[in-house]
mmCIF file of C-alpha atoms and ligand atoms in Angstrom:
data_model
loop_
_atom_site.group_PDB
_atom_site.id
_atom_site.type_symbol
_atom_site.label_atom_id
_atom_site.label_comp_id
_atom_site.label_asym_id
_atom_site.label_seq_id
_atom_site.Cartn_x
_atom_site.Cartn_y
_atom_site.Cartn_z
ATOM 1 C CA UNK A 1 120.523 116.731 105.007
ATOM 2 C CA UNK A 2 117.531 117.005 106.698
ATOM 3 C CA UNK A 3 113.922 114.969 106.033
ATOM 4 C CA UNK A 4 111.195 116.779 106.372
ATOM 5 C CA UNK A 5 108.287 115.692 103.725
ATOM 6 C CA UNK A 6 108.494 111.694 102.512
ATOM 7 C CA UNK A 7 107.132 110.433 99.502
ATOM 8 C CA UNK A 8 105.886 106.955 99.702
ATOM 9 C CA UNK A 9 105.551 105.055 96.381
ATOM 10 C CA UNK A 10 103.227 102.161 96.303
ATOM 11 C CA UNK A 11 100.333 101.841 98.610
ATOM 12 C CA UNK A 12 99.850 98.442 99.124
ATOM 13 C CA UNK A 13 100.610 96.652 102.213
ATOM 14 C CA UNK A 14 104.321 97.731 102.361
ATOM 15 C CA UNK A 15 103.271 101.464 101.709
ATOM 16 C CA UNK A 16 100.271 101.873 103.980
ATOM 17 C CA UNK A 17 102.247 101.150 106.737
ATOM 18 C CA UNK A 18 105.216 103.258 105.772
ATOM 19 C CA UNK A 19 103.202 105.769 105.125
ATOM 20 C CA UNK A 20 101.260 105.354 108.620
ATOM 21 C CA UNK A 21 104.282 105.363 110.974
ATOM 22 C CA UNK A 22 105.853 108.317 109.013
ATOM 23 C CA UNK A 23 102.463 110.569 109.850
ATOM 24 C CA UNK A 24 102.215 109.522 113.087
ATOM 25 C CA UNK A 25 105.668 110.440 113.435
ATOM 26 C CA UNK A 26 104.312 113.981 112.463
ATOM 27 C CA UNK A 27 106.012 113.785 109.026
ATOM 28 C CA UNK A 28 104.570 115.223 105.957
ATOM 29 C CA UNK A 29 103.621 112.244 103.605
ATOM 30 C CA UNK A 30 102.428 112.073 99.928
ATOM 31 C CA UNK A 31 101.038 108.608 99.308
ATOM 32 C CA UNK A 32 100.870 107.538 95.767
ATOM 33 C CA UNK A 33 99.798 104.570 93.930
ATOM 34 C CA UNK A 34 98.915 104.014 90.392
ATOM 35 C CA UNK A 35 95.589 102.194 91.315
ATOM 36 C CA UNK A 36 93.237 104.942 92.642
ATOM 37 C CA UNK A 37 90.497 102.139 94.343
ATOM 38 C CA UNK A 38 94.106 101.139 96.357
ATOM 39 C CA UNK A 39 95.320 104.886 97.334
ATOM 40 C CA UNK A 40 91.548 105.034 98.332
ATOM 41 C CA UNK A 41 91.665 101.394 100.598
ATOM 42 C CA UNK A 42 94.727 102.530 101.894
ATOM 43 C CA UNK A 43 93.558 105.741 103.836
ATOM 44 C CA UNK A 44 90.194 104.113 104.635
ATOM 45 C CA UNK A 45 92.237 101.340 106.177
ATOM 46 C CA UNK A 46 94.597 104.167 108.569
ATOM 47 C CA UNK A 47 91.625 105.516 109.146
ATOM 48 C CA UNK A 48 89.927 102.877 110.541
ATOM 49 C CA UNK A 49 93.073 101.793 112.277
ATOM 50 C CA UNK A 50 93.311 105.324 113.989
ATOM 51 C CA UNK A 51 89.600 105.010 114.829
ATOM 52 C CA UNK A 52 90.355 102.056 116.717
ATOM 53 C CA UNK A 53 93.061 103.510 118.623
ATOM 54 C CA UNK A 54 90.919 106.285 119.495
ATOM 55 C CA UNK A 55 87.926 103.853 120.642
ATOM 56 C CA UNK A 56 91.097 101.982 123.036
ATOM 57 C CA UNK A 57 92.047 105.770 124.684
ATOM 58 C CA UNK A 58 95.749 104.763 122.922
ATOM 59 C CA UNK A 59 94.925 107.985 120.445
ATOM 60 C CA UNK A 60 92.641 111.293 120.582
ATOM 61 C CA UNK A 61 90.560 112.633 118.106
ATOM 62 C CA UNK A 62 93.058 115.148 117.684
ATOM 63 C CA UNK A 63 95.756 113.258 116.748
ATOM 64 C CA UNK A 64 93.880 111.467 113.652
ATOM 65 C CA UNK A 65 93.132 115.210 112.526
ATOM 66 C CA UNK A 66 96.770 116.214 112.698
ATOM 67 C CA UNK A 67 97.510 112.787 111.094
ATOM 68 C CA UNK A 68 95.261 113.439 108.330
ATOM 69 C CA UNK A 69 96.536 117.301 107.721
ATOM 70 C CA UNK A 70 99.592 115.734 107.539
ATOM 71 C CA UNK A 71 98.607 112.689 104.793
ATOM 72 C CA UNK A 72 98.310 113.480 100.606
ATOM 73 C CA UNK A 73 96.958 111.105 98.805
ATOM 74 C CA UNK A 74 97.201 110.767 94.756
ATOM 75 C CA UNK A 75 97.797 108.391 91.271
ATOM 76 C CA UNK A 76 99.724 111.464 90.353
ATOM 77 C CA UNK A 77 103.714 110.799 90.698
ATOM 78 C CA UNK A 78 104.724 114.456 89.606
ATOM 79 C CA UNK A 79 103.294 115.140 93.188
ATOM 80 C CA UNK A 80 107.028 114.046 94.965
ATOM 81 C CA UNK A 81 108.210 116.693 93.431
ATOM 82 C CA UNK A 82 108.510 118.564 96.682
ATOM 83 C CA UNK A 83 109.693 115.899 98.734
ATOM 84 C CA UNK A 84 112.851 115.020 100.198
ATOM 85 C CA UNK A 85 112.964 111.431 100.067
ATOM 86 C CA UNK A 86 111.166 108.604 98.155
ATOM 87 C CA UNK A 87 110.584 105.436 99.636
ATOM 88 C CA UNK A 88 109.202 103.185 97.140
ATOM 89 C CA UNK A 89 107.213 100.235 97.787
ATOM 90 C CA UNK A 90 106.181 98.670 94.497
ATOM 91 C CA UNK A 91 105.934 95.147 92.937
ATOM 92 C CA UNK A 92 109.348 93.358 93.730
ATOM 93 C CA UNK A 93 110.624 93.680 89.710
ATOM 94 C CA UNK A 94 113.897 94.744 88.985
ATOM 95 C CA UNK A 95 112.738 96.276 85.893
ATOM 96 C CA UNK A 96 109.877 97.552 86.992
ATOM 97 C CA UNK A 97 111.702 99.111 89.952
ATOM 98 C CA UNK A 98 114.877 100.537 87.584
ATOM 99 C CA UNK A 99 112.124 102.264 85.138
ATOM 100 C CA UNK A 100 109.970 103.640 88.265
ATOM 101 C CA UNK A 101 113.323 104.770 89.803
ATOM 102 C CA UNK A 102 114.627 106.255 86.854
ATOM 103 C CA UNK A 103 111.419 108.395 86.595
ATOM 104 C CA UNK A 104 111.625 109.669 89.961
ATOM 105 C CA UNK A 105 115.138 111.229 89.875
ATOM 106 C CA UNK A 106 113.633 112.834 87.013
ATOM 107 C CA UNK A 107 110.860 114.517 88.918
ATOM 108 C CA UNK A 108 112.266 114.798 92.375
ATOM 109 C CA UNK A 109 114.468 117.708 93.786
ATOM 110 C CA UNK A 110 118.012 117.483 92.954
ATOM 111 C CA UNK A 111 118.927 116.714 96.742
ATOM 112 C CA UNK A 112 116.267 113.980 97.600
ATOM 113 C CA UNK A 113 117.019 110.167 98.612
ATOM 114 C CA UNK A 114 115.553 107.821 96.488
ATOM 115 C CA UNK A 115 114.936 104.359 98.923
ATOM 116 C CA UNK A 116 113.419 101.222 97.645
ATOM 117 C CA UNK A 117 111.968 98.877 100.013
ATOM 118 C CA UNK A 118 112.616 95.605 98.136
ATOM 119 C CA UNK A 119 113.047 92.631 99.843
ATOM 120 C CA UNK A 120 116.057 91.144 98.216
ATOM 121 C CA UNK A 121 117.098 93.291 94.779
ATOM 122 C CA UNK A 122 120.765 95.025 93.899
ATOM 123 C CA UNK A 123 120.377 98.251 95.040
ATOM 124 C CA UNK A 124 123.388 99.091 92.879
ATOM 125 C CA UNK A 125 121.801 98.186 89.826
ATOM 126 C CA UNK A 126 118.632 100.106 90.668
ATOM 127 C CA UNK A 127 120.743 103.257 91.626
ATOM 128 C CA UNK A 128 122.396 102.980 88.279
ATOM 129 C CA UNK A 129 119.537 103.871 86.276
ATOM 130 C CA UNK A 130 119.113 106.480 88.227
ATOM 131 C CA UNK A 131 120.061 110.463 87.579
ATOM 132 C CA UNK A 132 121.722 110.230 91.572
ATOM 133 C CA UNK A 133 123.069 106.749 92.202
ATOM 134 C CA UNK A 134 125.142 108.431 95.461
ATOM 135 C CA UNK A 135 121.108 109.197 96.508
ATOM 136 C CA UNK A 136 119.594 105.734 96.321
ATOM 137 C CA UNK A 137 120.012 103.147 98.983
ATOM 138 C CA UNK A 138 118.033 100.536 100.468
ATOM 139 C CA UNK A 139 114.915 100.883 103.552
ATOM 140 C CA UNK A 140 113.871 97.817 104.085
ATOM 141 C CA UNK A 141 110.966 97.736 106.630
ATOM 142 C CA UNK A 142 109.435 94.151 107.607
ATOM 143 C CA UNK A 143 105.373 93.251 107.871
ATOM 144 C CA UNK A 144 103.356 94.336 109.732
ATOM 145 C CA UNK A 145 105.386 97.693 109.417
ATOM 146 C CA UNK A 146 103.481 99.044 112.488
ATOM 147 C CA UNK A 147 104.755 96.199 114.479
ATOM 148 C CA UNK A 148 107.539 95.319 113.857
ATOM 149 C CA UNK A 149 110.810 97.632 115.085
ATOM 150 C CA UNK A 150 113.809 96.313 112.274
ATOM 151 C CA UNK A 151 114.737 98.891 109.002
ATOM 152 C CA UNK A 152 117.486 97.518 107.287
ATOM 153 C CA UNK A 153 119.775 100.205 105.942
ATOM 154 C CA UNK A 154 121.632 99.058 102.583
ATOM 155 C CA UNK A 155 123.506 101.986 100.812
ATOM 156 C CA UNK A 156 124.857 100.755 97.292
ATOM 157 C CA UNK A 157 128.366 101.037 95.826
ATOM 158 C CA UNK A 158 128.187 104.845 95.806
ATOM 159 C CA UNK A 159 125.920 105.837 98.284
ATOM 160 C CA UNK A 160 127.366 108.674 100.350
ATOM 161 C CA UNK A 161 127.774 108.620 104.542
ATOM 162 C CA UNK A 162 125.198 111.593 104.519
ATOM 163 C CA UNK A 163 122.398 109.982 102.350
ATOM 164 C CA UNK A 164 122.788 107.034 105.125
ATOM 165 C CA UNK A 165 122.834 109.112 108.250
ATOM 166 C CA UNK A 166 119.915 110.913 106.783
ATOM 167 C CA UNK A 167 118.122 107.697 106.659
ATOM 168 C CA UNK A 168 119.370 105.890 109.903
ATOM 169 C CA UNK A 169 118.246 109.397 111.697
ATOM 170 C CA UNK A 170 114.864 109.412 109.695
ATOM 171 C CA UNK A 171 114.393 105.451 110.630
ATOM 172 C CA UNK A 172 114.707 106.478 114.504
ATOM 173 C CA UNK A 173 112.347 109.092 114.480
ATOM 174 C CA UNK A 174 109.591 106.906 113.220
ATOM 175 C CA UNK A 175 110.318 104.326 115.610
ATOM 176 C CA UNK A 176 112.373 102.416 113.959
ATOM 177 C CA UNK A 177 115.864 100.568 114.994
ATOM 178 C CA UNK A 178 118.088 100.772 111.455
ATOM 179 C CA UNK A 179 120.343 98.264 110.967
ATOM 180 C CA UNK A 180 122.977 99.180 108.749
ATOM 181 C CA UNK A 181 123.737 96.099 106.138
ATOM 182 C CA UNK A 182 126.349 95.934 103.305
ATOM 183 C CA UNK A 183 124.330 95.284 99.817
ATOM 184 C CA UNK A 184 124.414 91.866 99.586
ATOM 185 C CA UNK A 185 120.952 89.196 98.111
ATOM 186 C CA UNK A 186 118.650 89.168 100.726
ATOM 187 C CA UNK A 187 120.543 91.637 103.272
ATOM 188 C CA UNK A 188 120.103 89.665 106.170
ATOM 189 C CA UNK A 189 116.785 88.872 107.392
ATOM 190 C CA UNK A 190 115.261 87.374 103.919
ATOM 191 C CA UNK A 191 118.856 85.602 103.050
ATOM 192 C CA UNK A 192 117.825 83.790 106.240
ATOM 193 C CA UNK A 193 114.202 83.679 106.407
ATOM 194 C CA UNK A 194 112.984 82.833 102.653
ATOM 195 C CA UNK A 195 115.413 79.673 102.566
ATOM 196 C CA UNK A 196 113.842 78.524 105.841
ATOM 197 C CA UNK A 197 109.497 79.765 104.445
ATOM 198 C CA UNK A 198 110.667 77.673 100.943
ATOM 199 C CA UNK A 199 112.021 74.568 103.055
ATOM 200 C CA UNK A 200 108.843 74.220 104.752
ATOM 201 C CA UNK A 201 106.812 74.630 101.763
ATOM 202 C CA UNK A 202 108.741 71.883 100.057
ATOM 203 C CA UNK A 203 108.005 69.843 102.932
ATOM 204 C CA UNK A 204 104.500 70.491 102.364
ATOM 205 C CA UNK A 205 104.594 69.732 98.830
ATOM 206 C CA UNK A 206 105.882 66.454 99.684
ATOM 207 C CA UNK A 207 103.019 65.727 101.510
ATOM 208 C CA UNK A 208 104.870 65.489 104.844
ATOM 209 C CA UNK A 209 102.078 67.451 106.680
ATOM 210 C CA UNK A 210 99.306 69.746 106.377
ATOM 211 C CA UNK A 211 99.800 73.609 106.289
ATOM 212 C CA UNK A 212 98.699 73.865 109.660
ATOM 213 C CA UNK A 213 100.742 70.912 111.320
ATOM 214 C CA UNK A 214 103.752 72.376 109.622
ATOM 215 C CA UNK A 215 103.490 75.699 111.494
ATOM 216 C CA UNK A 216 102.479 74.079 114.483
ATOM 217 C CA UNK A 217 105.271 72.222 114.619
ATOM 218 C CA UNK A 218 107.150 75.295 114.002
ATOM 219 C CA UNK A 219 105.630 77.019 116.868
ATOM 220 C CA UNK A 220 105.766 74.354 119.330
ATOM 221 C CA UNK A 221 108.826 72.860 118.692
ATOM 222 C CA UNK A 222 110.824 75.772 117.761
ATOM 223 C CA UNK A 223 109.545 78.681 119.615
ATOM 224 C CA UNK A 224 108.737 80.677 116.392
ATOM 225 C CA UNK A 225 105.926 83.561 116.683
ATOM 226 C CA UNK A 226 104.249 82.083 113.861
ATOM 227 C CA UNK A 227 104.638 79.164 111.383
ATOM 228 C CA UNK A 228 106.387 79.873 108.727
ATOM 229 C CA UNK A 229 103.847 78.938 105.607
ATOM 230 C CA UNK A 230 100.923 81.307 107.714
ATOM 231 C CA UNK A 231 104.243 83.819 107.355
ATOM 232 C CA UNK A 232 104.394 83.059 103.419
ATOM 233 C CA UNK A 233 101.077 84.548 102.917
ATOM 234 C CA UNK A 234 101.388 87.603 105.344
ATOM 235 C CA UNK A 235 104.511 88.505 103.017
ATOM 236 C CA UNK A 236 102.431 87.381 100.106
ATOM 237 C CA UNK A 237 104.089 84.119 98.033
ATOM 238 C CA UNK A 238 104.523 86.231 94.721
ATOM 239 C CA UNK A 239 107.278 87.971 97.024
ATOM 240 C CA UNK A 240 108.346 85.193 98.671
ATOM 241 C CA UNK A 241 108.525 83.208 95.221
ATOM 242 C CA UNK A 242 110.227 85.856 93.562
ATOM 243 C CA UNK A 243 112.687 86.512 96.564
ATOM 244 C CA UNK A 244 113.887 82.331 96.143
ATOM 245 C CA UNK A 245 114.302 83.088 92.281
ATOM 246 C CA UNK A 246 116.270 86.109 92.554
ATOM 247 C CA UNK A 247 118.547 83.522 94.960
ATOM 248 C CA UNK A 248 118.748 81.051 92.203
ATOM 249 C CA UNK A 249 120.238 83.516 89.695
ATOM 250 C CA UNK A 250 122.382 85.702 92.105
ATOM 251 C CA UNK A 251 124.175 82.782 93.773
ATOM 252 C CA UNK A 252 123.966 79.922 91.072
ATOM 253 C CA UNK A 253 123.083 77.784 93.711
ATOM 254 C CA UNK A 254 120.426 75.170 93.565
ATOM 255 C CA UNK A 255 119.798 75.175 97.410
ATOM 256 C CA UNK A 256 117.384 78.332 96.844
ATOM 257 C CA UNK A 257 115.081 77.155 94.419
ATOM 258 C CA UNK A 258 111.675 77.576 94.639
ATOM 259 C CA UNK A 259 109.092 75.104 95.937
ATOM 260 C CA UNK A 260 106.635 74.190 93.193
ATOM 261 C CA UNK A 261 103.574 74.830 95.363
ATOM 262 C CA UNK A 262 104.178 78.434 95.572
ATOM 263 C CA UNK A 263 104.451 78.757 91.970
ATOM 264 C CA UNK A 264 101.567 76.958 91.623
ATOM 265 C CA UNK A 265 99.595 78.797 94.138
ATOM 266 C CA UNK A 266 101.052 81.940 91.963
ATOM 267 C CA UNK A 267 99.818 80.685 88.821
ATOM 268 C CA UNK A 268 95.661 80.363 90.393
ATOM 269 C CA UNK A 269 96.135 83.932 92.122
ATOM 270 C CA UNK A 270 96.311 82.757 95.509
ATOM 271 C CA UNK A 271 98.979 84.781 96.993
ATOM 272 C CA UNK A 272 97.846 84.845 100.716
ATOM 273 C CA UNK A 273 96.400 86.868 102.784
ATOM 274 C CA UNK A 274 96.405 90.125 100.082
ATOM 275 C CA UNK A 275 94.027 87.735 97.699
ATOM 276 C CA UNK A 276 92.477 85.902 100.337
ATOM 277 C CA UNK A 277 94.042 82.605 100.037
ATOM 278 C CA UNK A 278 97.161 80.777 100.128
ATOM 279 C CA UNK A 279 98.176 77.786 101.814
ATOM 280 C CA UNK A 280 95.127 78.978 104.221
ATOM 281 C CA UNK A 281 91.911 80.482 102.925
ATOM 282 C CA UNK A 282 91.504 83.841 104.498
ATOM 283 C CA UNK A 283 87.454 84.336 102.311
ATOM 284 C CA UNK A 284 85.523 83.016 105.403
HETATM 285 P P1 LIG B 1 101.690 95.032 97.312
HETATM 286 O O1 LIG B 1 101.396 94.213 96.119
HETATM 287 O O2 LIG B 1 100.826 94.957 98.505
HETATM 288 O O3 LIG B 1 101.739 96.598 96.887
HETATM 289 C C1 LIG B 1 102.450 97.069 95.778
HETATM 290 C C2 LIG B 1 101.721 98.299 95.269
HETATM 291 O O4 LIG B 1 102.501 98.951 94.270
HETATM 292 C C3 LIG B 1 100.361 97.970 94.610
HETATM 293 O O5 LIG B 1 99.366 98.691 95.280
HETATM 294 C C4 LIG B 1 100.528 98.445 93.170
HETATM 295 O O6 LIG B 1 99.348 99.024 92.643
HETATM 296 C C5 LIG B 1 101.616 99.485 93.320
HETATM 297 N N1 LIG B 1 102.369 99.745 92.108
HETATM 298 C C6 LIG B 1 102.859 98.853 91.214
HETATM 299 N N2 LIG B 1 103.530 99.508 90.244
HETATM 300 C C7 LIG B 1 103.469 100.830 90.549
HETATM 301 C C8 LIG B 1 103.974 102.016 89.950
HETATM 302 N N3 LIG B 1 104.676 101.968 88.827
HETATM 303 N N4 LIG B 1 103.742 103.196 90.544
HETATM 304 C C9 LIG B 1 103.006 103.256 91.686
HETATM 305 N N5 LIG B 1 102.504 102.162 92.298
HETATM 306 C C10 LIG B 1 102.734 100.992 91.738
HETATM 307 O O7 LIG B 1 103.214 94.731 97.666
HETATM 308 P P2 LIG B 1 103.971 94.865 99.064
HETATM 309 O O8 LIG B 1 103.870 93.603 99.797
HETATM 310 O O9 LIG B 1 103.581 96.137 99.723
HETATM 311 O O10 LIG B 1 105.494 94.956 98.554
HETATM 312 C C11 LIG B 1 106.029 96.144 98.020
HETATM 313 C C12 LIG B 1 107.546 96.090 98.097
HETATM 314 O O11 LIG B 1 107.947 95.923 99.453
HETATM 315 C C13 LIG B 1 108.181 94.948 97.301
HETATM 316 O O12 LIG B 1 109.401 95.384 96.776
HETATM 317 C C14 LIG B 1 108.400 93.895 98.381
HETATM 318 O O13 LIG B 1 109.441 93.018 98.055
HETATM 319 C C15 LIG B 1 108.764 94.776 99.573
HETATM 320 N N6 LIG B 1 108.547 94.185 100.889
HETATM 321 C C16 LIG B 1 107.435 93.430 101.142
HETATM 322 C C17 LIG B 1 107.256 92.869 102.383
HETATM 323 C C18 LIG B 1 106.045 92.061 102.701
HETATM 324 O O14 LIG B 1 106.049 91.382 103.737
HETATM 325 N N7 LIG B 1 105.015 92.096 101.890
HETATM 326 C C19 LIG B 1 108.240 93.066 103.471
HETATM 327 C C20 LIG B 1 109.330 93.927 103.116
HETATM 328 C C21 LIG B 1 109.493 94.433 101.857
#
């Protein structure tokens, strides 16, 4: 089973950078999103990120053509019909994602992988709705996906050895290290990291200390890259909110739930960085 073309579902911040690292890896990529002004911001944005490269002597002129011969952009789904694998990168909704999933085994090929990036969802459950549940498994890139080296690789109760090979040998190519995870809330990165983003914005709530002391506290005094609230709004704090509520249900556990200020940062539209502000204001 060999990947050759990749769909990418979703091109928001998840899919633009899927979708980058795939071309650059001199795959074939159709890009689709249902918002045509976002397909549109997304291949201005490569664009101006290859242009940059080129200006810095890291990339020629060349390359951005071949990366550019290589990149399809539409609002058209039926266009994955040619592919070989999906990887979809749409809101983090488990119904949203079954019904969008469900679709796509109905247009793709019989043989393509169908690979959801979610953060935290069953994959089981999402291959179930699907025509191919021993095709669907987790990819779970992390943010900025040009940056940063981790895909989590999360087959689902039926998910054959091939369909993960397929993907573990795909995730190299593009640069990637796969790690191979069994399907489990969270997998491991977010089971670790959204407890630790909602504890600090609990101890902002409380009034403990500004946004910015909190993550330089973080920094300073425990060597993280970056504080962990600035982190909530790179993710985006719909994700991150959703993520801690998913916890709640999954595990029954009142250690996951939610801090109130993301909700209520959720509820005025200010979801970080994406919106241009969360707990920092990103307009100025
Ligand atoms: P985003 O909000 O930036 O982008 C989502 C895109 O999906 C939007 O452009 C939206 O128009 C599009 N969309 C929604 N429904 C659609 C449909 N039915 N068909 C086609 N496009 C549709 O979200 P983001 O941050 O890129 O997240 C996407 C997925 O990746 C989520 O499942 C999230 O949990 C996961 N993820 C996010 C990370 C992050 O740091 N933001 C990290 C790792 C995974």
């Amino acid at each position: 089973m060999e990947i050759k073309k990749i769909g990418v579902l979703g091109a928001g911040t998840m899919g633009a950078g899927i979708a980058q690292v795939s071309v650059e890896a001199g795959y074939s990529v159709v890009l689709i999103d249902v918002v045509p002004e976002i397909v549109e911001k997304a291949v201005k944005g490569l664009n101006k990120a290859w242009a940059k490269a080129v200006e810095k002597g890291k990339k020629t002129a060349d390359d951005v053509s071949a990366y550019n011969a290589l990149l399809t952009s539409s609002t058209d789904i039926n266009d994955f019909k040619d592919v070989d694998i999906v990887i979809e990168a749409i809101v983090e909704n488990i119904d949203i994602k079954k019904k969008v999933q469900k679709q796509l085994g109905e247009i793709c090929k019989a043989d393509a992988i169908l690979a959801t990036n979610t953060s935290a969802l069953s994959i089981t459950e999402i291959a179930a709705a699907t025509n191919r549940p021993d095709k669907v498994l987790g990819m779970h890139f992390f943010n900025p996906v040009v940056m940063m080296k981790l895909v989590e690789v999360i087959p689902g109760a039926v998910t054959t050895d091939d369909v993960v090979q397929a993907v573990v040998e795909m995730s190299k190519k593009i640069g990637k290290e796969p790690v191979p995870v069994k399907e489990s809330p969270g997998f491991i990165v977010n089971r670790i990291l959204v407890p630790y983003i909602n504890e600090a914005a609990i101890v902002f709530q409380e009034g403990v200390a500004s946004a910015a002391e909190i993550d330089k506290a973080m920094k300073l005094g425990a060597g993280m890259p970056m504080g962990p609230l600035a982190l909530a709004d790179m993710v985006g704090i719909d994700i991150v909110l959703a993520v801690c509520e998913f916890f709640v249900k999954e595990f029954a556990d009142s250690k996951y739930r939610p801090s109130l200020a993301f909700r209520t940062k959720v509820r005025a539209g200010h979801l970080g960085m994406k919106t241009g502000k969360g707990f920092y204001d990103y307009s100025k």
